[in-house]
Coordinates of C-alpha atoms in Angstrom, one line a residue:
M637 CA -46.7 38.8 31.1
K638 CA -45.9 36.3 28.3
D639 CA -48.7 34.1 29.6
E640 CA -51.2 36.7 28.6
I641 CA -49.9 37.2 25.1
T642 CA -50.3 34.8 22.2
N643 CA -48.5 34.9 18.9
N644 CA -45.7 37.4 19.7
T645 CA -45.4 39.9 17.0
N646 CA -42.8 42.4 15.7
L647 CA -44.4 45.8 16.6
T648 CA -42.2 47.8 14.2
N649 CA -43.3 49.1 10.8
S650 CA -42.2 46.1 8.8
P651 CA -43.5 45.4 5.3
S652 CA -46.4 42.9 5.2
A653 CA -45.8 39.5 3.6
L654 CA -48.3 38.6 0.9
A655 CA -50.6 35.7 1.8
P656 CA -49.9 32.5 -0.3
N657 CA -52.0 32.2 -3.4
S658 CA -53.7 35.5 -2.6
H659 CA -56.2 36.9 -5.0
R660 CA -54.8 39.9 -6.8
G661 CA -57.3 42.8 -7.1
V662 CA -57.2 46.5 -8.0
R663 CA -53.7 47.8 -8.8
G664 CA -52.2 44.4 -8.0
L665 CA -53.3 44.4 -4.3
D666 CA -54.9 41.4 -2.7
Y667 CA -58.1 42.0 -0.7
L668 CA -56.4 42.3 2.7
E669 CA -54.0 44.8 1.2
Q670 CA -56.9 46.8 -0.2
L671 CA -58.6 46.9 3.2
E672 CA -55.3 47.8 4.9
S673 CA -54.6 50.6 2.4
E674 CA -58.1 52.0 2.9
A675 CA -57.8 51.9 6.7
I676 CA -54.4 53.6 6.6
H677 CA -55.8 56.3 4.3
I678 CA -58.6 56.9 6.8
M679 CA -56.2 57.3 9.7
R680 CA -54.1 59.7 7.8
E681 CA -57.2 61.7 6.8
V682 CA -58.1 61.9 10.5
A683 CA -54.6 63.1 11.4
G684 CA -54.7 65.7 8.6
Q685 CA -58.3 67.0 9.1
F686 CA -58.6 67.1 12.9
E687 CA -56.7 69.1 15.6
R688 CA -57.2 66.7 18.6
P689 CA -58.0 63.2 17.5
A690 CA -57.9 60.1 19.8
L691 CA -57.9 56.4 19.3
L692 CA -60.3 54.4 21.5
F693 CA -58.4 51.4 22.7
S694 CA -59.7 48.6 25.0
G695 CA -57.3 45.8 24.5
G696 CA -59.8 43.9 22.3
K697 CA -58.8 42.5 18.9
D698 CA -60.3 45.3 16.7
S699 CA -58.6 48.1 18.6
I700 CA -55.4 46.1 18.6
V701 CA -55.7 45.9 14.8
L702 CA -56.2 49.7 14.8
V703 CA -53.0 50.2 16.7
H704 CA -51.2 47.9 14.2
L705 CA -52.5 50.0 11.3
A706 CA -51.5 53.2 13.1
L707 CA -47.9 51.8 13.3
K708 CA -48.0 51.3 9.5
A709 CA -49.5 54.8 8.9
F710 CA -47.2 56.9 11.1
R711 CA -44.0 55.1 12.1
P712 CA -41.2 55.9 12.5
G713 CA -42.9 58.9 14.1
K714 CA -45.1 58.9 17.1
F715 CA -48.9 58.5 16.8
P716 CA -50.6 61.9 16.2
F717 CA -53.2 61.0 18.8
P718 CA -53.3 59.3 22.3
L719 CA -54.9 56.0 23.0
V720 CA -58.0 56.4 25.2
H721 CA -59.6 53.6 27.3
I722 CA -63.0 54.1 28.9
D723 CA -62.6 51.6 31.7
T724 CA -65.9 50.3 33.1
G725 CA -64.2 48.4 35.9
H726 CA -65.8 45.2 34.7
N727 CA -63.1 44.3 32.2
F728 CA -61.4 40.9 31.6
Q729 CA -58.0 41.1 33.3
E730 CA -56.3 39.5 30.3
A731 CA -57.4 42.4 28.1
L732 CA -56.1 45.0 30.7
D733 CA -52.8 43.3 31.0
F734 CA -52.4 43.1 27.3
R735 CA -53.4 46.8 27.0
D736 CA -50.7 47.9 29.4
S737 CA -48.0 45.6 28.0
L738 CA -48.7 46.9 24.4
V739 CA -48.6 50.6 25.4
E740 CA -45.4 50.1 27.3
T741 CA -43.8 48.4 24.3
L742 CA -44.9 51.1 21.9
E743 CA -44.1 53.9 24.3
E744 CA -47.3 55.7 23.3
R745 CA -49.6 57.8 25.5
L746 CA -52.5 56.1 27.2
I747 CA -55.4 58.0 28.8
V748 CA -57.7 56.0 31.0
R749 CA -60.9 57.4 32.4
K750 CA -63.0 55.3 34.7
V751 CA -66.7 54.9 34.8
E752 CA -66.5 54.3 38.5
D753 CA -65.3 57.9 38.9
T754 CA -68.1 59.2 36.7
I755 CA -70.7 57.3 38.8
K756 CA -69.5 59.0 41.9
A757 CA -69.1 62.5 40.4
K758 CA -72.5 62.5 38.7
Q759 CA -74.3 60.3 41.3
L760 CA -75.4 58.0 38.5
T761 CA -77.6 55.0 39.3
E762 CA -76.2 51.7 38.3
L763 CA -78.3 48.9 36.8
K764 CA -79.4 46.1 39.1
G765 CA -79.8 42.5 38.4
K766 CA -77.9 39.3 37.6
F767 CA -75.7 40.8 34.8
A768 CA -75.7 44.5 35.8
S769 CA -73.8 46.2 33.0
R770 CA -72.1 49.6 32.9
N771 CA -72.2 49.8 29.1
A772 CA -74.8 52.6 29.1
L773 CA -73.0 54.5 31.8
Q774 CA -69.7 54.5 29.9
T775 CA -71.2 57.0 27.5
Y776 CA -71.1 59.6 30.2
T777 CA -67.4 58.9 30.8
L778 CA -66.6 59.1 27.1
L779 CA -68.4 62.4 26.6
D780 CA -66.7 63.8 29.7
A781 CA -63.3 62.7 28.3
I782 CA -64.0 64.3 24.9
E783 CA -64.9 67.5 26.7
E784 CA -61.9 67.3 29.1
F785 CA -59.3 66.9 26.3
E786 CA -61.3 68.7 23.6
F787 CA -61.1 65.7 21.2
D788 CA -62.7 66.6 17.9
C789 CA -62.5 63.0 16.5
C790 CA -62.4 59.6 18.1
I791 CA -61.2 56.6 16.1
G792 CA -63.0 53.4 16.9
G793 CA -62.9 49.8 15.8
A794 CA -66.6 49.3 15.0
R795 CA -67.4 47.3 11.8
R796 CA -70.6 47.3 9.7
D797 CA -70.9 43.5 9.9
E798 CA -71.2 43.5 13.7
E799 CA -74.7 44.7 14.2
K800 CA -77.4 46.5 12.1
A801 CA -77.0 49.8 13.9
R802 CA -73.3 49.7 13.1
A803 CA -74.2 49.1 9.4
K804 CA -75.8 52.6 9.3
E805 CA -72.7 54.4 10.2
R806 CA -70.5 56.4 7.8
I807 CA -66.7 56.2 8.0
F808 CA -66.8 59.7 9.4
S809 CA -69.8 59.7 11.6
V810 CA -70.8 63.1 13.0
R811 CA -72.0 63.6 16.6
D812 CA -73.8 66.8 17.6
E813 CA -72.8 69.2 20.4
F814 CA -74.5 66.9 22.9
G815 CA -72.6 63.8 21.6
Q816 CA -75.7 62.3 20.0
W817 CA -75.9 60.5 16.7
N818 CA -78.8 60.8 14.2
P819 CA -78.9 57.9 11.8
K820 CA -81.2 59.8 9.5
L821 CA -78.9 62.8 9.2
Q822 CA -75.6 61.6 7.9
R823 CA -73.3 63.0 5.3
P824 CA -72.8 61.2 1.9
E825 CA -69.4 59.7 1.4
L826 CA -68.3 59.4 -2.2
W827 CA -65.5 57.0 -3.0
N828 CA -62.6 57.7 -0.6
T829 CA -63.4 61.4 0.1
Y830 CA -64.2 62.1 3.8
N831 CA -65.6 65.3 5.1
G832 CA -64.3 66.2 8.5
K833 CA -65.7 69.7 8.7
I834 CA -67.6 70.2 11.9
H835 CA -69.1 73.1 13.9
K836 CA -67.8 74.0 17.4
G837 CA -68.8 71.4 19.9
E838 CA -69.5 68.7 17.4
N839 CA -67.4 65.5 17.3
V840 CA -66.6 62.9 14.7
R841 CA -66.3 59.1 15.2
A842 CA -64.0 57.6 12.5
F843 CA -64.1 53.9 11.7
P844 CA -61.1 52.8 9.6
I845 CA -62.1 49.1 9.6
S846 CA -65.8 49.7 9.0
N847 CA -65.7 47.7 5.8
W848 CA -64.0 44.7 7.3
T849 CA -65.7 41.5 8.4
E850 CA -64.8 39.4 11.4
L851 CA -63.2 36.9 9.1
D852 CA -61.2 39.8 7.5
V853 CA -59.9 40.8 10.9
W854 CA -58.7 37.3 11.8
N855 CA -57.1 36.7 8.4
Y856 CA -55.3 40.0 8.8
I857 CA -54.2 39.1 12.3
R858 CA -52.8 35.8 10.9
R859 CA -51.0 37.4 8.0
E860 CA -49.5 40.2 10.1
N861 CA -48.7 37.9 13.0
I862 CA -50.4 40.3 15.4
A863 CA -50.3 39.4 19.1
L864 CA -53.6 39.0 21.0
P865 CA -54.7 38.4 24.6
S866 CA -54.9 34.7 25.4
I867 CA -58.7 35.1 26.0
Y868 CA -59.3 34.9 22.2
F869 CA -58.1 31.3 22.1
S870 CA -59.4 28.1 23.7
H871 CA -58.8 27.9 27.5
E872 CA -60.5 26.4 30.5
R873 CA -62.8 28.8 32.4
E874 CA -65.4 28.5 35.1
V875 CA -68.7 29.6 33.5
L876 CA -72.4 30.0 34.2
E877 CA -74.7 28.4 31.7
Y878 CA -77.5 30.9 31.4
D879 CA -80.2 31.2 28.7
G880 CA -78.0 29.2 26.2
Q881 CA -74.9 31.3 26.9
L882 CA -71.7 30.8 28.8
V883 CA -70.9 33.7 31.1
A884 CA -67.6 33.8 33.0
I885 CA -67.9 33.6 36.8
S886 CA -66.7 36.8 38.3
K887 CA -67.4 39.1 41.2
F888 CA -69.5 41.3 38.9
I889 CA -72.4 38.9 38.4
Q890 CA -75.0 37.9 41.1
L891 CA -75.0 34.1 41.5
E892 CA -78.0 32.2 42.8
E893 CA -78.2 28.7 44.4
S894 CA -79.9 27.3 41.3
D895 CA -77.2 28.5 38.9
K896 CA -75.5 25.8 36.9
I897 CA -71.7 26.4 37.1
S898 CA -69.2 24.3 35.2
V899 CA -65.7 24.3 33.8
K900 CA -65.5 24.3 30.0
K901 CA -63.0 24.9 27.2
V902 CA -64.1 28.3 25.7
R903 CA -62.8 31.3 23.8
Y904 CA -64.2 34.8 23.2
R905 CA -65.1 36.1 19.8
T906 CA -65.5 39.7 21.2
V907 CA -64.3 41.1 24.5
G908 CA -66.5 43.6 26.3
D909 CA -67.4 43.6 30.0
M910 CA -67.5 40.4 32.0
T911 CA -71.1 41.2 32.8
C912 CA -72.3 41.3 29.2
T913 CA -70.0 39.1 27.1
A914 CA -70.5 35.4 26.7
A915 CA -67.9 32.9 25.7
V916 CA -68.3 30.2 23.0
E917 CA -67.4 26.6 23.7
S918 CA -64.3 25.9 21.5
E919 CA -61.2 23.8 21.0
A920 CA -59.6 26.4 18.8
G921 CA -56.2 27.2 20.2
T922 CA -54.5 28.5 17.1
L923 CA -55.2 31.3 14.5
D924 CA -56.0 28.7 11.8
E925 CA -58.4 26.8 14.1
V926 CA -60.2 30.1 15.1
I927 CA -60.5 31.1 11.4
N928 CA -61.9 27.7 10.5
E929 CA -64.6 28.1 13.2
I930 CA -65.5 31.5 12.0
I931 CA -65.9 30.3 8.4
V932 CA -68.6 27.8 9.4
T933 CA -70.4 29.9 12.0
K934 CA -73.9 31.3 11.1
T935 CA -74.1 34.1 13.7
S936 CA -72.3 37.4 14.1
E937 CA -69.9 37.8 17.0
R938 CA -72.1 40.3 18.8
G939 CA -75.3 38.4 18.0
E940 CA -73.9 35.2 19.6
T941 CA -72.1 36.6 22.6
R942 CA -73.2 40.1 23.6
I943 CA -75.9 40.0 26.2
D944 CA -76.4 43.8 26.2
D945 CA -77.4 43.8 22.6
K946 CA -80.3 41.5 23.4
V947 CA -82.1 43.9 25.6
S948 CA -84.3 45.1 22.7
E949 CA -84.3 45.1 18.9
A950 CA -82.8 48.6 18.9
A951 CA -80.5 48.3 21.9
M952 CA -77.3 49.2 20.1
E953 CA -78.9 52.0 18.1
D954 CA -80.4 53.6 21.3
R955 CA -77.0 53.6 22.9
K956 CA -75.4 55.1 19.9
K957 CA -78.0 57.9 19.7
S958 CA -77.0 58.9 23.2
G959 CA -73.3 59.0 22.5
Y960 CA -72.1 55.4 22.7
F961 CA -69.0 54.3 20.6

């Protein structure tokens, strides 16, 4: 299991060390402490305002940061919500192994619901083609899980800098009784006051790190010494070079004789399904090296590596309207 985990971390609720030469802001907090304080406040608001919240957890870096923040918000007590993974069946094994290892270490409750089961139960039609993704179908599984466990709020790791549809979200984003999101009908959020009042059947998605950037996340991971799956750091992988992107070879994509396959040193900026997440060529094997790469990059993590977001100009917004994370 150690081979799958980089930068071992203490998972207890230990005080954070200040970054060297950090810029001091409001009330003497540096900017990372301010972001952390806001996120912890949001999590505690969720715990205080909702009866059956859940934290959506995939084993990716943003959801790992959410778990770390939850430790700070609620330890030494148990989390006031379970961790929930909507498993498409197309995941990177490194992320799944890390997920299971972390949950075992924390001794928290993990609920896994599989898209494969939803496909069979609802007789859904899967996409066809070279990179047949189940991203759209996982919305059905998520909504079924919300109904099954009567979750009234789902905490997610979405950030406004990821994609323009994400930027339209409020911190407390209301979904109607059908699980749908209306970007033109959102509640105002004044200062740090969040309105969790909903009607029966409605649901809220809460985003504690919405105001963070990709660079903020990585700087926080470095400062807090948070462990991550090895996939986020440079490693050799067999990839398919397709339309300017490097897609991992797996049983989930359809190879053709003309496909150009090679072994390259790559890392992942974001970890979704193997069918829709491309790697970036990289020599960055440490946190400092990853951060230095992010500082000079000119594209967002999803813009550079998420194939499913390139289907149309409004691909993400269309999925969110139908109930996506």
